[in-house]
């Protein structure tokens, strides 16, 4: 069947049509986006300007913060600008670009979280071989592998979207372009497409989530044999990782593991992995982490001291 497409743009219905709610959303999401940028940039600068970068865990955390900024930037600026706009539209090419970039950075984040869990597993379960296994070359290779896997995942999503014919309604009941809302608008039988989306997104997310939970289960069981001081430190670190994993994967699995249907609540659940998780990640990873707090104090106190010295 030849793919025909009479739609040149889509109308994003957003989160609400109420003017007062839209103004409130504008203030809230603008604050959230600034907090995401500032929080993750502080983490990146604090790690790269200190000796923490030499440790694999913080090496991956730097990339996680960078990906969080990129990931939320594919959606949030458009959401903020559309909140006060009378006509919330996005062109067909830009819709595909947003779909690809959002799934690319989202998938990269999933695999970096997996690599961070692997790092903690090696550090706790195989401490004598830790530096040999988690060498800088291997860490770089793991990040490249995460990017390659993210590209394959997002390219598959893009290919499915390109093959969809659109010849009628163009209103997307969401605040960004995603595959399920596009399936709803397609003028063809999307059952097979929906199964492919479940296989590409839902099943992948579920398998990764189960692997992560199993690995942290093994880690926690191994912590019992360690001293109380090291046990407490490792438990705090793993607790932070598990919190981030649940906060990110919970809404993702709710949306992508089911058949190709859309609910009104989907766009509110999507806020968790597009805005809320990237905003809280810096707090979760630094709040109970003494190494991060000490590094932040040294880096930022040093920079403030240099500025004062230049002024006087």
CSV table of C-alpha atoms in Angstrom, one decimal:
chain,number,residue,atom,x,y,z
A,1,UNK,CA,0.0,0.0,0.0
A,2,UNK,CA,1.4,3.4,-1.0
A,3,UNK,CA,1.9,5.7,1.9
A,4,UNK,CA,-0.1,8.9,1.5
A,5,UNK,CA,0.1,11.9,3.7
A,6,UNK,CA,-2.1,14.9,3.4
A,7,UNK,CA,-1.1,16.4,6.8
A,8,UNK,CA,1.6,19.1,6.9
A,9,UNK,CA,1.3,20.0,10.5
A,10,UNK,CA,-0.2,18.8,13.8
A,11,UNK,CA,-2.1,20.7,16.5
A,12,UNK,CA,-0.9,20.0,20.0
A,13,UNK,CA,-3.8,20.2,22.5
A,14,UNK,CA,-1.4,20.5,25.4
A,15,UNK,CA,-2.2,19.8,29.1
A,16,UNK,CA,-5.2,22.1,29.5
A,17,UNK,CA,-7.4,24.5,27.5
A,18,UNK,CA,-8.2,26.7,30.6
A,19,UNK,CA,-6.4,30.1,30.4
A,20,UNK,CA,-5.7,30.3,34.2
A,21,UNK,CA,-4.3,26.8,34.3
A,22,UNK,CA,-2.1,27.6,31.2
A,23,UNK,CA,-0.6,30.7,33.0
A,24,UNK,CA,0.1,28.6,36.1
A,25,UNK,CA,1.6,25.8,33.9
A,26,UNK,CA,3.8,28.5,32.2
A,27,UNK,CA,5.2,29.6,35.6
A,28,UNK,CA,5.7,26.1,36.9
A,29,UNK,CA,7.3,24.6,33.8
A,30,UNK,CA,9.6,27.7,33.3
A,31,UNK,CA,10.8,27.3,36.9
A,32,UNK,CA,11.2,23.5,36.4
A,33,UNK,CA,13.2,24.0,33.2
A,34,UNK,CA,15.5,26.5,34.8
A,35,UNK,CA,16.0,24.2,37.8
A,36,UNK,CA,16.8,21.3,35.4
A,37,UNK,CA,19.4,23.3,33.6
A,38,UNK,CA,21.0,24.8,36.8
A,39,UNK,CA,20.9,21.5,38.8
A,40,UNK,CA,22.4,19.3,36.1
A,41,UNK,CA,25.0,21.9,35.0
A,42,UNK,CA,26.1,22.2,38.6
A,43,UNK,CA,26.6,18.5,38.8
A,44,UNK,CA,28.5,18.4,35.5
A,45,UNK,CA,30.8,21.3,36.4
A,46,UNK,CA,31.4,20.0,40.0
A,47,UNK,CA,32.5,16.6,38.7
A,48,UNK,CA,34.5,17.7,35.7
A,49,UNK,CA,36.4,20.3,37.8
A,50,UNK,CA,37.2,17.8,40.6
A,51,UNK,CA,38.9,14.5,41.0
A,52,UNK,CA,35.5,12.7,41.1
A,53,UNK,CA,35.7,12.4,37.3
A,54,UNK,CA,38.3,9.7,37.7
A,55,UNK,CA,35.7,7.5,39.4
A,56,UNK,CA,33.5,5.5,37.0
A,57,UNK,CA,30.3,6.2,39.0
A,58,UNK,CA,30.7,10.0,38.7
A,59,UNK,CA,31.9,9.6,35.1
A,60,UNK,CA,28.5,8.0,34.2
A,61,UNK,CA,26.7,10.6,36.4
A,62,UNK,CA,28.2,13.4,34.3
A,63,UNK,CA,26.8,11.8,31.2
A,64,UNK,CA,23.5,11.2,32.9
A,65,UNK,CA,23.2,14.9,33.8
A,66,UNK,CA,24.1,15.9,30.2
A,67,UNK,CA,21.6,13.5,28.7
A,68,UNK,CA,18.9,14.8,31.2
A,69,UNK,CA,19.5,18.4,29.9
A,70,UNK,CA,19.3,17.2,26.2
A,71,UNK,CA,16.3,15.0,26.9
A,72,UNK,CA,14.1,17.6,28.6
A,73,UNK,CA,15.2,20.2,26.0
A,74,UNK,CA,13.5,18.2,23.3
A,75,UNK,CA,10.1,18.7,24.9
A,76,UNK,CA,10.1,21.4,27.6
A,77,UNK,CA,10.9,24.6,25.7
A,78,UNK,CA,8.2,23.8,23.2
A,79,UNK,CA,5.8,23.1,26.0
A,80,UNK,CA,6.6,26.4,27.7
A,81,UNK,CA,6.2,28.4,24.5
A,82,UNK,CA,3.0,26.7,23.5
A,83,UNK,CA,1.3,27.2,26.9
A,84,UNK,CA,0.6,30.9,26.1
A,85,UNK,CA,0.2,30.5,22.4
A,86,UNK,CA,-3.2,30.7,20.8
A,87,UNK,CA,-2.4,28.1,18.2
A,88,UNK,CA,-0.2,25.2,19.4
A,89,UNK,CA,1.1,23.7,16.1
A,90,UNK,CA,4.1,21.7,15.0
A,91,UNK,CA,5.1,20.9,11.5
A,92,UNK,CA,5.2,17.3,10.3
A,93,UNK,CA,9.0,17.3,9.9
A,94,UNK,CA,9.6,18.9,13.3
A,95,UNK,CA,7.2,16.4,14.8
A,96,UNK,CA,9.3,13.6,13.5
A,97,UNK,CA,12.5,15.3,14.7
A,98,UNK,CA,11.0,15.7,18.2
A,99,UNK,CA,10.0,12.0,18.2
A,100,UNK,CA,13.4,10.9,17.2
A,101,UNK,CA,15.4,13.1,19.5
A,102,UNK,CA,13.2,12.4,22.5
A,103,UNK,CA,13.4,8.6,22.1
A,104,UNK,CA,17.1,8.8,21.4
A,105,UNK,CA,18.0,10.7,24.6
A,106,UNK,CA,15.4,8.7,26.6
A,107,UNK,CA,17.0,5.4,25.4
A,108,UNK,CA,20.5,6.7,26.1
A,109,UNK,CA,19.4,7.6,29.6
A,110,UNK,CA,17.9,4.1,30.1
A,111,UNK,CA,21.2,2.4,29.1
A,112,UNK,CA,23.4,4.8,31.2
A,113,UNK,CA,21.2,3.9,34.2
A,114,UNK,CA,21.9,0.3,33.4
A,115,UNK,CA,25.6,0.9,33.2
A,116,UNK,CA,25.5,2.8,36.5
A,117,UNK,CA,23.9,-0.3,38.1
A,118,UNK,CA,26.6,-2.5,36.5
A,119,UNK,CA,29.2,-0.2,38.0
A,120,UNK,CA,27.7,-0.5,41.5
A,121,UNK,CA,27.5,-4.3,41.1
A,122,UNK,CA,31.2,-4.6,40.2
A,123,UNK,CA,32.2,-2.1,43.0
A,124,UNK,CA,30.3,-4.0,45.7
A,125,UNK,CA,30.4,-7.6,44.5
A,126,UNK,CA,33.9,-7.6,42.9
A,127,UNK,CA,35.8,-4.9,44.7
A,128,UNK,CA,39.3,-6.3,44.1
A,129,UNK,CA,38.8,-6.3,40.3
A,130,UNK,CA,36.8,-3.0,40.2
A,131,UNK,CA,39.5,-0.7,38.7
A,132,UNK,CA,40.5,-3.4,36.2
A,133,UNK,CA,37.0,-4.1,35.0
A,134,UNK,CA,35.7,-0.4,35.1
A,135,UNK,CA,38.7,1.1,33.3
A,136,UNK,CA,38.3,4.4,31.5
A,137,UNK,CA,38.5,2.8,28.1
A,138,UNK,CA,35.6,0.4,29.1
A,139,UNK,CA,33.6,3.3,30.5
A,140,UNK,CA,34.0,5.2,27.2
A,141,UNK,CA,33.0,2.1,25.3
A,142,UNK,CA,29.9,1.7,27.4
A,143,UNK,CA,28.8,5.3,26.8
A,144,UNK,CA,29.3,4.8,23.1
A,145,UNK,CA,27.3,1.6,23.2
A,146,UNK,CA,24.5,3.4,25.0
A,147,UNK,CA,24.4,6.0,22.2
A,148,UNK,CA,24.4,3.4,19.5
A,149,UNK,CA,21.6,1.5,21.2
A,150,UNK,CA,19.7,4.7,21.7
A,151,UNK,CA,20.1,5.5,18.0
A,152,UNK,CA,18.8,2.1,16.9
A,153,UNK,CA,15.8,2.4,19.2
A,154,UNK,CA,14.9,5.9,18.1
A,155,UNK,CA,15.5,5.1,14.4
A,156,UNK,CA,13.0,2.3,14.7
A,157,UNK,CA,10.4,4.6,16.2
A,158,UNK,CA,11.1,7.2,13.5
A,159,UNK,CA,10.7,4.6,10.7
A,160,UNK,CA,7.3,3.5,12.2
A,161,UNK,CA,6.1,7.1,12.2
A,162,UNK,CA,7.3,7.8,8.7
A,163,UNK,CA,5.4,4.7,7.4
A,164,UNK,CA,2.1,6.0,9.0
A,165,UNK,CA,-0.3,7.6,6.5
A,166,UNK,CA,-2.1,10.7,7.8
A,167,UNK,CA,-5.1,11.9,5.8
A,168,UNK,CA,-7.6,13.3,8.2
A,169,UNK,CA,-7.6,14.7,11.8
A,170,UNK,CA,-4.3,16.4,12.9
A,171,UNK,CA,-5.0,17.2,16.6
A,172,UNK,CA,-2.7,15.4,19.0
A,173,UNK,CA,-4.0,15.2,22.6
A,174,UNK,CA,-0.6,15.6,24.1
A,175,UNK,CA,2.1,18.3,24.6
A,176,UNK,CA,4.7,16.6,22.4
A,177,UNK,CA,4.8,14.2,19.4
A,178,UNK,CA,4.9,10.6,20.5
A,179,UNK,CA,4.3,7.4,18.7
A,180,UNK,CA,1.0,6.4,20.4
A,181,UNK,CA,-0.8,9.7,19.7
A,182,UNK,CA,0.4,9.5,16.1
A,183,UNK,CA,-0.9,5.9,15.8
A,184,UNK,CA,-4.3,7.2,16.9
A,185,UNK,CA,-4.4,9.7,14.0
A,186,UNK,CA,-3.2,7.4,11.3
A,187,UNK,CA,-5.8,6.4,8.6
A,188,UNK,CA,-4.9,2.7,8.5
A,189,UNK,CA,-5.0,-0.3,10.7
A,190,UNK,CA,-2.3,0.3,13.3
A,191,UNK,CA,-2.5,-3.1,15.2
A,192,UNK,CA,0.8,-4.3,13.8
A,193,UNK,CA,2.4,-1.0,14.3
A,194,UNK,CA,1.3,-1.1,18.0
A,195,UNK,CA,2.8,-4.5,18.5
A,196,UNK,CA,6.1,-3.2,17.1
A,197,UNK,CA,6.0,-0.2,19.4
A,198,UNK,CA,5.4,-2.5,22.4
A,199,UNK,CA,8.4,-4.7,21.3
A,200,UNK,CA,10.7,-1.7,20.7
A,201,UNK,CA,9.7,0.4,23.7
A,202,UNK,CA,7.6,-1.5,26.2
A,203,UNK,CA,9.4,-4.8,26.2
A,204,UNK,CA,12.8,-3.2,26.1
A,205,UNK,CA,11.9,-1.0,29.0
A,206,UNK,CA,10.4,-3.9,31.0
A,207,UNK,CA,13.5,-6.1,30.4
A,208,UNK,CA,15.9,-3.4,31.4
A,209,UNK,CA,13.8,-2.5,34.5
A,210,UNK,CA,13.8,-6.2,35.6
A,211,UNK,CA,17.5,-6.5,35.1
A,212,UNK,CA,18.1,-3.3,37.1
A,213,UNK,CA,15.9,-4.5,40.0
A,214,UNK,CA,17.6,-7.9,39.9
A,215,UNK,CA,21.1,-6.4,40.0
A,216,UNK,CA,20.2,-4.1,42.9
A,217,UNK,CA,18.7,-7.1,44.7
A,218,UNK,CA,22.1,-9.0,44.3
A,219,UNK,CA,23.9,-5.9,45.4
A,220,UNK,CA,21.8,-5.4,48.5
A,221,UNK,CA,22.2,-9.1,49.5
A,222,UNK,CA,26.0,-8.7,49.2
A,223,UNK,CA,26.0,-5.7,51.4
A,224,UNK,CA,25.2,-7.8,54.4
A,225,UNK,CA,28.7,-9.2,54.5
A,226,UNK,CA,30.4,-5.8,54.6
A,227,UNK,CA,31.2,-3.5,57.5
A,228,UNK,CA,28.7,-1.1,58.9
A,229,UNK,CA,30.4,2.0,57.5
A,230,UNK,CA,30.9,0.7,54.0
A,231,UNK,CA,27.4,-0.9,54.2
A,232,UNK,CA,25.8,2.5,55.0
A,233,UNK,CA,27.7,4.3,52.2
A,234,UNK,CA,26.9,1.7,49.6
A,235,UNK,CA,23.2,1.5,50.7
A,236,UNK,CA,22.8,5.2,50.4
A,237,UNK,CA,24.3,5.2,46.9
A,238,UNK,CA,22.2,2.3,45.8
A,239,UNK,CA,19.1,3.9,47.3
A,240,UNK,CA,19.6,7.0,45.2
A,241,UNK,CA,20.0,4.9,42.1
A,242,UNK,CA,16.9,2.8,42.8
A,243,UNK,CA,14.8,6.0,43.4
A,244,UNK,CA,15.9,7.4,40.0
A,245,UNK,CA,15.1,4.1,38.3
A,246,UNK,CA,11.6,3.8,39.7
A,247,UNK,CA,10.8,7.5,39.1
A,248,UNK,CA,11.8,7.2,35.4
A,249,UNK,CA,10.7,3.6,34.6
A,250,UNK,CA,7.3,3.6,36.4
A,251,UNK,CA,5.5,6.1,34.1
A,252,UNK,CA,7.4,4.8,31.0
A,253,UNK,CA,6.2,1.2,31.5
A,254,UNK,CA,2.7,2.5,32.2
A,255,UNK,CA,2.5,4.1,28.8
A,256,UNK,CA,4.5,1.8,26.5
A,257,UNK,CA,3.9,-1.7,27.9
A,258,UNK,CA,0.2,-1.8,27.1
A,259,UNK,CA,-1.5,-2.1,23.7
A,260,UNK,CA,-1.6,0.9,21.4
A,261,UNK,CA,-4.2,3.0,23.2
A,262,UNK,CA,-4.0,6.5,24.6
A,263,UNK,CA,-5.6,7.8,27.8
A,264,UNK,CA,-6.1,11.3,29.0
A,265,UNK,CA,-3.8,10.6,31.9
A,266,UNK,CA,-0.8,9.7,29.6
A,267,UNK,CA,0.4,13.3,29.2
A,268,UNK,CA,0.4,13.8,33.0
A,269,UNK,CA,2.4,10.6,33.5
A,270,UNK,CA,4.8,11.7,30.8
A,271,UNK,CA,5.7,14.7,32.9
A,272,UNK,CA,7.5,12.4,35.3
A,273,UNK,CA,10.1,11.2,32.8
A,274,UNK,CA,10.3,14.4,30.7
A,275,UNK,CA,10.5,17.0,33.4
A,276,UNK,CA,10.2,15.7,37.0
A,277,UNK,CA,12.8,13.0,36.9
A,278,UNK,CA,15.5,15.2,35.2
A,279,UNK,CA,14.7,17.9,37.8
A,280,UNK,CA,15.1,15.7,40.8
A,281,UNK,CA,18.0,13.6,39.6
A,282,UNK,CA,20.7,16.2,40.7
A,283,UNK,CA,19.0,16.4,44.2
A,284,UNK,CA,18.7,12.6,44.6
A,285,UNK,CA,22.3,12.0,43.6
A,286,UNK,CA,23.8,14.8,45.8
A,287,UNK,CA,21.5,15.2,48.8
A,288,UNK,CA,23.0,12.2,50.7
A,289,UNK,CA,26.3,12.0,48.9
A,290,UNK,CA,29.1,13.5,50.9
A,291,UNK,CA,31.7,13.2,48.1
A,292,UNK,CA,29.5,15.2,45.8
A,293,UNK,CA,28.7,17.8,48.4
A,294,UNK,CA,32.4,18.2,49.2
A,295,UNK,CA,33.3,18.5,45.6
A,296,UNK,CA,30.6,21.1,45.0
A,297,UNK,CA,31.9,23.2,48.0
A,298,UNK,CA,35.5,23.1,46.8
A,299,UNK,CA,34.7,23.9,43.1
A,300,UNK,CA,32.2,26.7,43.8
A,301,UNK,CA,34.1,28.2,46.7
A,302,UNK,CA,37.2,28.2,44.6
A,303,UNK,CA,35.4,30.0,41.7
A,304,UNK,CA,33.8,32.5,44.0
A,305,UNK,CA,37.3,33.2,45.6
A,306,UNK,CA,38.8,33.8,42.2
A,307,UNK,CA,36.1,36.3,41.2
A,308,UNK,CA,36.5,38.2,44.4
A,309,UNK,CA,40.3,38.3,43.9
A,310,UNK,CA,39.8,39.6,40.4
A,311,UNK,CA,37.5,42.3,41.6
A,312,UNK,CA,39.8,43.6,44.3
